[in-house]
PDB file of C-alpha atoms and ligand atoms in Angstrom:
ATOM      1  CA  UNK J   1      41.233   0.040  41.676  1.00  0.00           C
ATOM      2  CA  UNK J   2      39.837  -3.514  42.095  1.00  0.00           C
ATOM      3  CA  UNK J   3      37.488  -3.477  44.952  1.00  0.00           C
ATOM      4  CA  UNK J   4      38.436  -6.520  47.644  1.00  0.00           C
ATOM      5  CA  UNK J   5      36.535  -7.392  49.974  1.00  0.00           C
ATOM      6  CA  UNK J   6      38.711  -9.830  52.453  1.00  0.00           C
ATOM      7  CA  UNK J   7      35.987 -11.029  54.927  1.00  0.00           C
ATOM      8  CA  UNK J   8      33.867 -12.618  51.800  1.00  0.00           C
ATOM      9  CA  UNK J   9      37.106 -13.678  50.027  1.00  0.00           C
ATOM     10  CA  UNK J  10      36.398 -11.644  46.737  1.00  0.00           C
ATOM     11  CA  UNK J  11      37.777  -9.604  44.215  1.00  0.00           C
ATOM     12  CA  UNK J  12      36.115  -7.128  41.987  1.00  0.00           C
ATOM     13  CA  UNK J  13      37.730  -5.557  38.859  1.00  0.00           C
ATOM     14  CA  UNK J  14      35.945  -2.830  36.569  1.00  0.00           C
ATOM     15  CA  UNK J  15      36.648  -3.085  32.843  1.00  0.00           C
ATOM     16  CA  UNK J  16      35.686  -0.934  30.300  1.00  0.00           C
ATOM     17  CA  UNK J  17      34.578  -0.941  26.782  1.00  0.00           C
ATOM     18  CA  UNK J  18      35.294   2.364  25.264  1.00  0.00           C
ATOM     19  CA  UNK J  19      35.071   3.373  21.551  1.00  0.00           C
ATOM     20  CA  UNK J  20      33.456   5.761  18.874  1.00  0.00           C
ATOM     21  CA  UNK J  21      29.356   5.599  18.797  1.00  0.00           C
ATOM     22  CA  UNK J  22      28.355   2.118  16.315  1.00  0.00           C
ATOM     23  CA  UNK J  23      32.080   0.537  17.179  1.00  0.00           C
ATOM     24  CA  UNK J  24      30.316  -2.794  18.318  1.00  0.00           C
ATOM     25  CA  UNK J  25      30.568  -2.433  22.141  1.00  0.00           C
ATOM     26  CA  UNK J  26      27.268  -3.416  23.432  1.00  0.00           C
ATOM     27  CA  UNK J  27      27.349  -6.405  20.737  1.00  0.00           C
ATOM     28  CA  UNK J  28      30.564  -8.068  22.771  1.00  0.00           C
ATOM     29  CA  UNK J  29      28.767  -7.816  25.706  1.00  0.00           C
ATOM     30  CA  UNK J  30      25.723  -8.693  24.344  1.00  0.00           C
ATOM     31  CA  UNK J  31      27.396 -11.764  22.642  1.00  0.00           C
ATOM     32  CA  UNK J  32      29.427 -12.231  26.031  1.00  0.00           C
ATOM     33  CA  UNK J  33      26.071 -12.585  27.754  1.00  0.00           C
ATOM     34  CA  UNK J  34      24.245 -15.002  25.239  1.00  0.00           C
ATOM     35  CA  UNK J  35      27.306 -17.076  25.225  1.00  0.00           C
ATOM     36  CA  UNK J  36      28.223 -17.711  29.074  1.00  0.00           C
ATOM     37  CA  UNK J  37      26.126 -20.247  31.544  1.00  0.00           C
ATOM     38  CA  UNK J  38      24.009 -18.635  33.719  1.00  0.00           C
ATOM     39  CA  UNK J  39      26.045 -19.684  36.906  1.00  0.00           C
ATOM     40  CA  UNK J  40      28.741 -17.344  36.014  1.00  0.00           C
ATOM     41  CA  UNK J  41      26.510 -14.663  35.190  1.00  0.00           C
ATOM     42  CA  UNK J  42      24.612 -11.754  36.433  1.00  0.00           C
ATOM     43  CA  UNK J  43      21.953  -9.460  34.974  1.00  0.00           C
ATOM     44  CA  UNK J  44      23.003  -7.195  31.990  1.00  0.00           C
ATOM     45  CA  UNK J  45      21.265  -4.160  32.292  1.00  0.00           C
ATOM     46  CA  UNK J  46      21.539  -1.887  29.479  1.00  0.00           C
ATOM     47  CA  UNK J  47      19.940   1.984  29.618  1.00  0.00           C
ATOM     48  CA  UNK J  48      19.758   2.279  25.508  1.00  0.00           C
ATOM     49  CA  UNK J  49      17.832   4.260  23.205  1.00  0.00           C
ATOM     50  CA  UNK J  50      14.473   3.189  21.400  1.00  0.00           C
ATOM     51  CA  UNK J  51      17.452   3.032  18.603  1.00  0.00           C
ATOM     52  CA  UNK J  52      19.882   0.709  20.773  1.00  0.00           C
ATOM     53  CA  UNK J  53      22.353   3.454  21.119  1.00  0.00           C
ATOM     54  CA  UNK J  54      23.562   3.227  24.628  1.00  0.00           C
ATOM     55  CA  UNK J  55      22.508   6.332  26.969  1.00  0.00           C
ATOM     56  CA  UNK J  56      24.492   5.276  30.143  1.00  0.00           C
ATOM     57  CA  UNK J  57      26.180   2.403  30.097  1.00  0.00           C
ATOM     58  CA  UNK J  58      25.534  -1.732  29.732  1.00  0.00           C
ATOM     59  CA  UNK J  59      26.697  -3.202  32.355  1.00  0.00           C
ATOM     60  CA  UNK J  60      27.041  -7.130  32.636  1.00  0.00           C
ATOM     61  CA  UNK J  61      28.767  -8.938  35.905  1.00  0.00           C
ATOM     62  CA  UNK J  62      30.912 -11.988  35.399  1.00  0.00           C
ATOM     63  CA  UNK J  63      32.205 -14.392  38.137  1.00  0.00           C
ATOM     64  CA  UNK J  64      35.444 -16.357  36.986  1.00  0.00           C
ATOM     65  CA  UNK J  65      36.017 -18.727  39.356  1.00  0.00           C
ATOM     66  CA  UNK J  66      38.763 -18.432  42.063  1.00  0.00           C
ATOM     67  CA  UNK J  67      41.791 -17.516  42.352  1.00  0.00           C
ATOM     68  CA  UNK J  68      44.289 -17.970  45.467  1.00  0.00           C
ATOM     69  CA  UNK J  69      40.948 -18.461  47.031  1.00  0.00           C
ATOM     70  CA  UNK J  70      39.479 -15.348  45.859  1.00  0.00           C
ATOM     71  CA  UNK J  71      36.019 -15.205  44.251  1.00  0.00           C
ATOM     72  CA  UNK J  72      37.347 -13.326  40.855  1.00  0.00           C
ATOM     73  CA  UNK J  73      34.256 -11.011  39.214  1.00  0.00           C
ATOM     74  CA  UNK J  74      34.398  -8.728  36.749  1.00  0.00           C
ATOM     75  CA  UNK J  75      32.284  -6.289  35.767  1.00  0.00           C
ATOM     76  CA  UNK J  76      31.859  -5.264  32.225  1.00  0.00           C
ATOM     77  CA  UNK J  77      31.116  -1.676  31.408  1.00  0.00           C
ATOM     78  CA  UNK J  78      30.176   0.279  27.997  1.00  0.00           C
ATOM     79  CA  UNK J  79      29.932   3.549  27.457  1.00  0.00           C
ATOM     80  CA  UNK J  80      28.011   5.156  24.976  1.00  0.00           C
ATOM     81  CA  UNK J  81      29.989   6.262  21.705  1.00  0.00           C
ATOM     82  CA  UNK J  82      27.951   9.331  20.428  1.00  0.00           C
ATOM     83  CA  UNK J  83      30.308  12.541  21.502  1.00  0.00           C
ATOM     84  CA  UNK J  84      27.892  14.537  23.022  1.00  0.00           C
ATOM     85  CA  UNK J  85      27.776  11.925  26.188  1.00  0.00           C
ATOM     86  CA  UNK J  86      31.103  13.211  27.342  1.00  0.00           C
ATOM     87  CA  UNK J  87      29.735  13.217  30.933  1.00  0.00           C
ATOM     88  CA  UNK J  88      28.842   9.732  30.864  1.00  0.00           C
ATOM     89  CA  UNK J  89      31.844   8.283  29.606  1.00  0.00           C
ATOM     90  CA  UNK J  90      34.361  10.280  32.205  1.00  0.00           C
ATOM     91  CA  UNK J  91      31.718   8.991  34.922  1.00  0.00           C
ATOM     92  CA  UNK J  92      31.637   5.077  34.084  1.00  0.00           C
ATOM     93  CA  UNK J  93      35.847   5.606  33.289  1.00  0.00           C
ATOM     94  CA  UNK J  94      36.242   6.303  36.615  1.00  0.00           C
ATOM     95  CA  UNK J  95      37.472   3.401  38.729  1.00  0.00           C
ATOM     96  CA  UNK J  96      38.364   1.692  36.178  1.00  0.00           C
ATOM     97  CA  UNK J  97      40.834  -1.840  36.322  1.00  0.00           C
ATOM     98  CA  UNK J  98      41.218  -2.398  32.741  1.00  0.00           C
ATOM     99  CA  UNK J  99      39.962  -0.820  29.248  1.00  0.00           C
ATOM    100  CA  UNK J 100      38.929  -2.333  25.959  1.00  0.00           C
ATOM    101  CA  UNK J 101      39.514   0.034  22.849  1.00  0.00           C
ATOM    102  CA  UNK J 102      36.643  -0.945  20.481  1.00  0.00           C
ATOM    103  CA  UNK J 103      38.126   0.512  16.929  1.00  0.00           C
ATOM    104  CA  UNK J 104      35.030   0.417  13.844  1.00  0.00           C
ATOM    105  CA  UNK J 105      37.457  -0.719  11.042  1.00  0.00           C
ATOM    106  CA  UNK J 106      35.854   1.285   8.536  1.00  0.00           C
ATOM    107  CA  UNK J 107      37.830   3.746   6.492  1.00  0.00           C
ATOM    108  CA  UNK J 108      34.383   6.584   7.098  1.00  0.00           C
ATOM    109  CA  UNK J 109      35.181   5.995  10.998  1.00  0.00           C
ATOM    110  CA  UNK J 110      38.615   6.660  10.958  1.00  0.00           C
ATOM    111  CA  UNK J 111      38.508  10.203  12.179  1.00  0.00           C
ATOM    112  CA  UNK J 112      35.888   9.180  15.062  1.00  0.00           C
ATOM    113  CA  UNK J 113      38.956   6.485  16.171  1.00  0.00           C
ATOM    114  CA  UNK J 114      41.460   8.967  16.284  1.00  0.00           C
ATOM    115  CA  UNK J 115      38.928  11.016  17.984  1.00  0.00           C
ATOM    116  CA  UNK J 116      37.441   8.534  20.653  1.00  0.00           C
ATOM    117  CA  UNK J 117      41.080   7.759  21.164  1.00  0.00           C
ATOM    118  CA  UNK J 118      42.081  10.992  22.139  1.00  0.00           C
ATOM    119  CA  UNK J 119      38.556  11.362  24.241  1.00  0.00           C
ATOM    120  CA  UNK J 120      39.831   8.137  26.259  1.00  0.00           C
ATOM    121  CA  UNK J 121      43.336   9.646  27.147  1.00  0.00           C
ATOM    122  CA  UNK J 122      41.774  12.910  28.286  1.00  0.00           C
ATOM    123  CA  UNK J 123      38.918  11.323  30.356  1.00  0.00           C
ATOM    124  CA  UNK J 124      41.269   9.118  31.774  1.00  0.00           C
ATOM    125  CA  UNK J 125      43.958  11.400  32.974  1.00  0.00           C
ATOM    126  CA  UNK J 126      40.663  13.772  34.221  1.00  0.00           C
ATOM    127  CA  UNK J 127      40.062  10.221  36.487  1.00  0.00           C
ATOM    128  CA  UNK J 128      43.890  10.010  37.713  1.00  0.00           C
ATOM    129  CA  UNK J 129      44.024   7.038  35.402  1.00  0.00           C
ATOM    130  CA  UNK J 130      47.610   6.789  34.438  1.00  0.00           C
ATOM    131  CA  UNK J 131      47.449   5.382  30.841  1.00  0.00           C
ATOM    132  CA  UNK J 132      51.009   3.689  30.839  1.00  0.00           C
ATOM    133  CA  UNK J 133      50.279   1.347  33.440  1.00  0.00           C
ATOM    134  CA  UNK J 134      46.315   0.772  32.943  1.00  0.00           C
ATOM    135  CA  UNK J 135      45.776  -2.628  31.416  1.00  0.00           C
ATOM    136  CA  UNK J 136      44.436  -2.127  28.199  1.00  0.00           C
ATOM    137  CA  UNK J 137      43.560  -3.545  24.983  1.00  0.00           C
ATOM    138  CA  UNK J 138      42.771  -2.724  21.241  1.00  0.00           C
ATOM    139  CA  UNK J 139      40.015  -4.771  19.460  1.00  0.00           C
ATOM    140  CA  UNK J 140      39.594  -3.773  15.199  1.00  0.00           C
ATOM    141  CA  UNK J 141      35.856  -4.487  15.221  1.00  0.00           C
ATOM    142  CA  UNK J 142      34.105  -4.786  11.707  1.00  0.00           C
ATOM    143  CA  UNK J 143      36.588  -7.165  10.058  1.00  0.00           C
ATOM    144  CA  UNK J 144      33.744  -8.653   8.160  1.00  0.00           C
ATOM    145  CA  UNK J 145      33.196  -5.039   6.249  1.00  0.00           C
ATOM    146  CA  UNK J 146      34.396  -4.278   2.302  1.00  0.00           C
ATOM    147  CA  UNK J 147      35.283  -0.998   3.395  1.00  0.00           C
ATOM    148  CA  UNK J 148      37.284  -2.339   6.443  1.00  0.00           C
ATOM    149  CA  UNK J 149      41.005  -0.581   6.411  1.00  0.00           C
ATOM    150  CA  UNK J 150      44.067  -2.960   6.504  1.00  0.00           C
ATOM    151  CA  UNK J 151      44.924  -4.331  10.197  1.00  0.00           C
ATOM    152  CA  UNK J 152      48.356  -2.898   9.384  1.00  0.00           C
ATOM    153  CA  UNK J 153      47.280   0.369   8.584  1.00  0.00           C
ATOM    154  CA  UNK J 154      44.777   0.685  11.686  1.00  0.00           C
ATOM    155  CA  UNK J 155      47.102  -0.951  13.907  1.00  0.00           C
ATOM    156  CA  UNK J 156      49.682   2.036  13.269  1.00  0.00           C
ATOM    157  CA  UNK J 157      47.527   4.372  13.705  1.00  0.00           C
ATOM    158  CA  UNK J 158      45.430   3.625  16.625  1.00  0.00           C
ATOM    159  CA  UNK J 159      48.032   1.423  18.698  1.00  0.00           C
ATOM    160  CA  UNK J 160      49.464   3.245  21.718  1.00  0.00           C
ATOM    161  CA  UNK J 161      51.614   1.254  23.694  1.00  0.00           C
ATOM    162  CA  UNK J 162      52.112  -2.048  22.252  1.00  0.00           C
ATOM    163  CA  UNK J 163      49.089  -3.470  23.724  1.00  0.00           C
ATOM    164  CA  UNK J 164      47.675  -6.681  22.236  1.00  0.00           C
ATOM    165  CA  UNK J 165      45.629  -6.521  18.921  1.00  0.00           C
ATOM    166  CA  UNK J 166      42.584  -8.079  18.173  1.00  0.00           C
ATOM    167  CA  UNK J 167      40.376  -8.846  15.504  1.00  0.00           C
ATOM    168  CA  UNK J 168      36.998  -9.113  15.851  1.00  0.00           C
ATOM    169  CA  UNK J 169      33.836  -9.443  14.123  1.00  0.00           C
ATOM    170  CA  UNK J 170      31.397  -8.807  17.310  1.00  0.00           C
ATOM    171  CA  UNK J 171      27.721 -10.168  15.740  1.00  0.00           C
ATOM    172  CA  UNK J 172      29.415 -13.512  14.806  1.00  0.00           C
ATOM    173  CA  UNK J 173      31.278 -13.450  18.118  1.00  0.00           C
ATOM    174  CA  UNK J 174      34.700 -13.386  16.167  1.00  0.00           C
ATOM    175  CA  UNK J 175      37.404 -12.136  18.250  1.00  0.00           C
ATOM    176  CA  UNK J 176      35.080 -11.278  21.294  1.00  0.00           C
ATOM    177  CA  UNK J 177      36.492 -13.776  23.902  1.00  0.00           C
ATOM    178  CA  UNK J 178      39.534 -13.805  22.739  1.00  0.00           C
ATOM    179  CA  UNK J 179      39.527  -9.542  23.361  1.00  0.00           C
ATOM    180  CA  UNK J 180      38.080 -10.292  26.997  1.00  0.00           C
ATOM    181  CA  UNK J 181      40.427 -13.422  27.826  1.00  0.00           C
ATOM    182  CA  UNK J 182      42.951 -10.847  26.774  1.00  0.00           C
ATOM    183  CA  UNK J 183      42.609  -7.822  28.887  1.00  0.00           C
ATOM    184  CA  UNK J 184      41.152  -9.855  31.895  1.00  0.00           C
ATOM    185  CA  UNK J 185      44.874 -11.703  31.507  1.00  0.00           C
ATOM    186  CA  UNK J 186      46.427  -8.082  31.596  1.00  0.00           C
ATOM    187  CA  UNK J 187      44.369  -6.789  34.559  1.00  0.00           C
ATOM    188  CA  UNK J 188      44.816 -10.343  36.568  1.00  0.00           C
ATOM    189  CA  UNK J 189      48.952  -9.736  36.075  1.00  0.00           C
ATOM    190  CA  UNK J 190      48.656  -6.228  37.191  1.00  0.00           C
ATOM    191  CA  UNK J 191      46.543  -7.161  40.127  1.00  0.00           C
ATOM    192  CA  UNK J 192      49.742 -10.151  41.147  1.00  0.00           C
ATOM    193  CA  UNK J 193      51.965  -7.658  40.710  1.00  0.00           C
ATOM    194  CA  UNK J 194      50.286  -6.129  43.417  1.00  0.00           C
ATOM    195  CA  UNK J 195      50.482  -2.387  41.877  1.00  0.00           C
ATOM    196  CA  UNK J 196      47.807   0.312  42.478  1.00  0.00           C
ATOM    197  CA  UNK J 197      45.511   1.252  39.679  1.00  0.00           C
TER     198      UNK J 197
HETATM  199  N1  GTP M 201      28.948  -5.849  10.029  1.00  0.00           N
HETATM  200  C1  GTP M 201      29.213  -5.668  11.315  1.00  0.00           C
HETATM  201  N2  GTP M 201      28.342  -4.986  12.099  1.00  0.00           N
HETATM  202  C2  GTP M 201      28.650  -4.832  13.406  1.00  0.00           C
HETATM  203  C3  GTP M 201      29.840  -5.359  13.974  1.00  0.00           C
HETATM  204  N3  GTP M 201      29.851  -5.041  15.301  1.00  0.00           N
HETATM  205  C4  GTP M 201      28.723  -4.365  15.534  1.00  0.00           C
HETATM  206  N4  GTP M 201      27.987  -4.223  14.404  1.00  0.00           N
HETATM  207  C5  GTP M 201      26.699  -3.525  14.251  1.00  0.00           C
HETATM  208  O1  GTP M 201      26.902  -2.147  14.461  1.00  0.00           O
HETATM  209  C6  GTP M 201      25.778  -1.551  15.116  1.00  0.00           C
HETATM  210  C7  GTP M 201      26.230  -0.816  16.367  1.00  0.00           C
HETATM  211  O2  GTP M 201      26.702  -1.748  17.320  1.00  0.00           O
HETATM  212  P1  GTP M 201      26.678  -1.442  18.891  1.00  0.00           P
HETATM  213  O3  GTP M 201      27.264  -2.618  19.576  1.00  0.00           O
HETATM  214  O4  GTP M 201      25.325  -0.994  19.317  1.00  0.00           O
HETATM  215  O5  GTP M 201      27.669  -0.195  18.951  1.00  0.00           O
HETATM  216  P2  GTP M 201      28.122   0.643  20.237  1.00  0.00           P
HETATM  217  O6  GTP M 201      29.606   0.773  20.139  1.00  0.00           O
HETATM  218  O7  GTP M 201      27.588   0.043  21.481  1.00  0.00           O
HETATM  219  O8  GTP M 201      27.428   2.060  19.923  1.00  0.00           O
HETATM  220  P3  GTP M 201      27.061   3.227  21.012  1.00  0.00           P
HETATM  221  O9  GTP M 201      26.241   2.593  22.064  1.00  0.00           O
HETATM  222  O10 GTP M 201      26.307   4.249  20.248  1.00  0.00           O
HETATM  223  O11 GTP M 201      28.353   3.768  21.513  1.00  0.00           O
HETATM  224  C8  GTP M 201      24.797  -2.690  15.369  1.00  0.00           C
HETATM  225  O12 GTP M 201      23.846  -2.692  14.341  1.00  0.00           O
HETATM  226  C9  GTP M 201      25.682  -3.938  15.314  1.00  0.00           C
HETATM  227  O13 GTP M 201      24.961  -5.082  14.894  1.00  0.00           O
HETATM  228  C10 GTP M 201      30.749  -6.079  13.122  1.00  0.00           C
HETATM  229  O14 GTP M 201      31.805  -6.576  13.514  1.00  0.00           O
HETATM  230  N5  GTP M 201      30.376  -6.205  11.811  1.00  0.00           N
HETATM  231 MG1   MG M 202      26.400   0.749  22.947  1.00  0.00          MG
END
């Protein structure tokens, strides 16, 4: 649920960045960061491995501007991929105002899609997270790979409820605004509609 706070005139929304372990998720933020003037900004802490596998979570905060005289920020959340951080994931889930699947194109990480997929759904119905309303969005990371699958082919197979589709190659910063500009446009229209996370 976004957090408001009316006396300071601000709105806080929680997005997520969920995906199999090597998807590319702490490279959009990371490319979010390197990319966005430091006015609009916070700190991005990220809790990583000496291997840069995320432990926790990365977390970077983003302020947006106004809107209807609300301070808009958003704070951007990964979770780490590997399986056996089941704990973590359900934990930074929770609360959450929008989600970002991060697919790995690559025909070897199918089954760990269709598996992180499935992980999501549980861990967000274990958070009262209905999935039919939560606004969410599907990036194909890894375009740039030989071994990538066809968009088609992924697309079927990993898209759940007609949610937008993006492309992305996350190191070159291909795709990566265009994902957030996308699911912070889905969790702004939820929030006018005025419904409850
Ligand atoms: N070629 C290619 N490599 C990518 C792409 N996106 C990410 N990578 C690389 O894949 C590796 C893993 O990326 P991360 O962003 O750390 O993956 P993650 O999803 O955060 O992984 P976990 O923290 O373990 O869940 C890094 O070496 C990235 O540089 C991409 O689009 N193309
Ligand atoms: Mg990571």
């Amino acid at each position: 649920m976004p957090f408001i706070n009316y006396a300071h005139r601000e709105i806080t929304c929680k997005l997520v960045y969920y995906g199999p372990g090597l998807g590319g998720k702490t490279t959009n933020l990371q490319y979010i960061f390197e990319k966005t003037s430091p006015n609009a900004k916070g700190k991005m802490v990220s809790l990583a491995t000496e291997s840069e596998r995320t432990l926790f979570f990365d977390l970077l905060p983003l302020n947006l501007g106004t809107i209807r005289g609300f301070q808009t920020r958003f704070q951007l959340y990964t979770v780490p991929g590997q399986i056996f951080y089941d704990a973590s994931r359900k934990l930074i889930l929770k609360g959450a105002d929008g989600v970002c699947f991060v697919a790995d194109s690559q025909e070897a990480r199918y089954d760990a899609n269709i598996e992180s997929v499935r992980n999501l759904l549980q861990n967000l119905k274990e958070n009262g997270l209905d999935f039919t309303s939560i606004p969410y969005v599907l990036q194909l990371n890894k375009r740039d790979l030989p071994t990538a699958m066809p968009v088609d082919e992924l697309t079927r197979a990993l898209r759940l409820k007609g949610e937008p589709v993006l492309e992305a190659v996350a190191p070159q910063g291909i795709g990566v605004f265009e994902t957030l500009k996308s699911l912070v446009r889905e969790t702004l229209a939820r929030l006018r509609a005025g419904a409850p996370a």
